[in-house]
């Protein structure tokens, strides 16, 4: 599961997000695309279990499809 950690300079927050090969990471808070990829990759965090159900779950919610996930955007 390609979960990477990013830093948003706008929010000054770190966030973890699922990123696939042709997707651009966006900040789940401000939707900014100007995010920096951090070197520390986060492996499986199964504390809430959402990472093992589907590949489209976002890190800030547990629904699997929301505006921050962008999973339904063609
Ligand atoms: Zn942000």
PDB file of C-alpha atoms and ligand atoms in Angstrom:
ATOM      1  CA  UNK A   1       0.000   0.000   0.000  1.00  0.00           C
ATOM      2  CA  UNK A   2       1.746   3.166  -1.178  1.00  0.00           C
ATOM      3  CA  UNK A   3       1.214   5.440   1.795  1.00  0.00           C
ATOM      4  CA  UNK A   4       3.577   8.373   1.871  1.00  0.00           C
ATOM      5  CA  UNK A   5       4.062  11.227   4.252  1.00  0.00           C
ATOM      6  CA  UNK A   6       3.862  14.774   2.981  1.00  0.00           C
ATOM      7  CA  UNK A   7       4.276  18.214   4.431  1.00  0.00           C
ATOM      8  CA  UNK A   8       1.948  21.062   3.527  1.00  0.00           C
ATOM      9  CA  UNK A   9       3.685  24.446   3.907  1.00  0.00           C
ATOM     10  CA  UNK A  10       0.329  26.198   3.778  1.00  0.00           C
ATOM     11  CA  UNK A  11      -1.065  24.367   6.782  1.00  0.00           C
ATOM     12  CA  UNK A  12       2.366  23.671   8.240  1.00  0.00           C
ATOM     13  CA  UNK A  13       1.142  20.189   8.879  1.00  0.00           C
ATOM     14  CA  UNK A  14       2.308  16.756   7.995  1.00  0.00           C
ATOM     15  CA  UNK A  15      -0.137  14.315   6.539  1.00  0.00           C
ATOM     16  CA  UNK A  16      -0.126  10.796   5.265  1.00  0.00           C
ATOM     17  CA  UNK A  17      -1.857   9.957   2.052  1.00  0.00           C
ATOM     18  CA  UNK A  18      -2.255   7.123  -0.363  1.00  0.00           C
ATOM     19  CA  UNK A  19      -0.544   7.954  -3.614  1.00  0.00           C
ATOM     20  CA  UNK A  20      -0.703   5.856  -6.700  1.00  0.00           C
ATOM     21  CA  UNK A  21       1.511   6.129  -9.727  1.00  0.00           C
ATOM     22  CA  UNK A  22      -0.363   8.770 -11.689  1.00  0.00           C
ATOM     23  CA  UNK A  23      -1.971  10.659  -8.849  1.00  0.00           C
ATOM     24  CA  UNK A  24      -0.937  14.022  -7.500  1.00  0.00           C
ATOM     25  CA  UNK A  25      -1.026  14.333  -3.737  1.00  0.00           C
ATOM     26  CA  UNK A  26      -3.167  17.123  -2.367  1.00  0.00           C
ATOM     27  CA  UNK A  27      -3.387  18.437   1.146  1.00  0.00           C
ATOM     28  CA  UNK A  28      -6.490  17.019   2.855  1.00  0.00           C
ATOM     29  CA  UNK A  29      -6.914  20.273   4.751  1.00  0.00           C
ATOM     30  CA  UNK A  30      -6.519  23.008   2.163  1.00  0.00           C
ATOM     31  CA  UNK A  31      -6.479  20.976  -1.051  1.00  0.00           C
ATOM     32  CA  UNK A  32      -3.147  22.504  -1.957  1.00  0.00           C
ATOM     33  CA  UNK A  33      -0.996  20.626  -4.391  1.00  0.00           C
ATOM     34  CA  UNK A  34       2.122  22.404  -3.225  1.00  0.00           C
ATOM     35  CA  UNK A  35       3.121  19.703  -0.834  1.00  0.00           C
ATOM     36  CA  UNK A  36       6.504  18.291  -0.094  1.00  0.00           C
ATOM     37  CA  UNK A  37       7.137  14.611  -0.037  1.00  0.00           C
ATOM     38  CA  UNK A  38       8.919  13.439   3.043  1.00  0.00           C
ATOM     39  CA  UNK A  39      11.437  10.680   2.958  1.00  0.00           C
ATOM     40  CA  UNK A  40       9.927   8.794   5.826  1.00  0.00           C
ATOM     41  CA  UNK A  41       7.492   6.423   4.233  1.00  0.00           C
ATOM     42  CA  UNK A  42       4.779   5.090   6.436  1.00  0.00           C
ATOM     43  CA  UNK A  43       4.110   1.435   6.201  1.00  0.00           C
ATOM     44  CA  UNK A  44       0.959  -0.310   7.199  1.00  0.00           C
ATOM     45  CA  UNK A  45      -0.855   1.473   9.949  1.00  0.00           C
ATOM     46  CA  UNK A  46      -3.585  -0.901  10.895  1.00  0.00           C
ATOM     47  CA  UNK A  47      -4.703   0.765  14.082  1.00  0.00           C
ATOM     48  CA  UNK A  48      -8.075   1.644  12.608  1.00  0.00           C
ATOM     49  CA  UNK A  49      -8.102  -1.051   9.974  1.00  0.00           C
ATOM     50  CA  UNK A  50      -9.096   1.109   7.048  1.00  0.00           C
ATOM     51  CA  UNK A  51      -5.885   0.504   5.154  1.00  0.00           C
ATOM     52  CA  UNK A  52      -6.636  -3.157   4.746  1.00  0.00           C
ATOM     53  CA  UNK A  53     -10.178  -2.863   3.457  1.00  0.00           C
ATOM     54  CA  UNK A  54      -9.800  -0.859   0.269  1.00  0.00           C
ATOM     55  CA  UNK A  55      -7.118   1.083  -1.513  1.00  0.00           C
ATOM     56  CA  UNK A  56      -9.167   4.239  -1.738  1.00  0.00           C
ATOM     57  CA  UNK A  57      -9.587   5.088   1.897  1.00  0.00           C
ATOM     58  CA  UNK A  58      -8.223   8.487   2.775  1.00  0.00           C
ATOM     59  CA  UNK A  59      -6.196   9.222   5.825  1.00  0.00           C
ATOM     60  CA  UNK A  60      -8.500  11.858   7.243  1.00  0.00           C
ATOM     61  CA  UNK A  61     -11.737   9.939   7.097  1.00  0.00           C
ATOM     62  CA  UNK A  62     -12.863   6.351   7.182  1.00  0.00           C
ATOM     63  CA  UNK A  63     -15.532   6.421   4.536  1.00  0.00           C
ATOM     64  CA  UNK A  64     -13.268   5.536   1.640  1.00  0.00           C
ATOM     65  CA  UNK A  65     -14.774   8.092  -0.710  1.00  0.00           C
ATOM     66  CA  UNK A  66     -14.991  11.747   0.127  1.00  0.00           C
ATOM     67  CA  UNK A  67     -13.974  15.087  -1.300  1.00  0.00           C
ATOM     68  CA  UNK A  68     -10.547  14.871   0.245  1.00  0.00           C
ATOM     69  CA  UNK A  69      -9.896  11.431  -1.151  1.00  0.00           C
ATOM     70  CA  UNK A  70     -10.773  12.428  -4.682  1.00  0.00           C
ATOM     71  CA  UNK A  71     -11.198   8.769  -5.411  1.00  0.00           C
ATOM     72  CA  UNK A  72     -14.262   9.386  -7.536  1.00  0.00           C
ATOM     73  CA  UNK A  73     -12.664  12.064  -9.706  1.00  0.00           C
ATOM     74  CA  UNK A  74     -12.264  10.448 -13.073  1.00  0.00           C
TER      75      UNK A  74
HETATM   76 ZN1  LIG B   1      -2.666  22.225   3.513  1.00  0.00          ZN
END
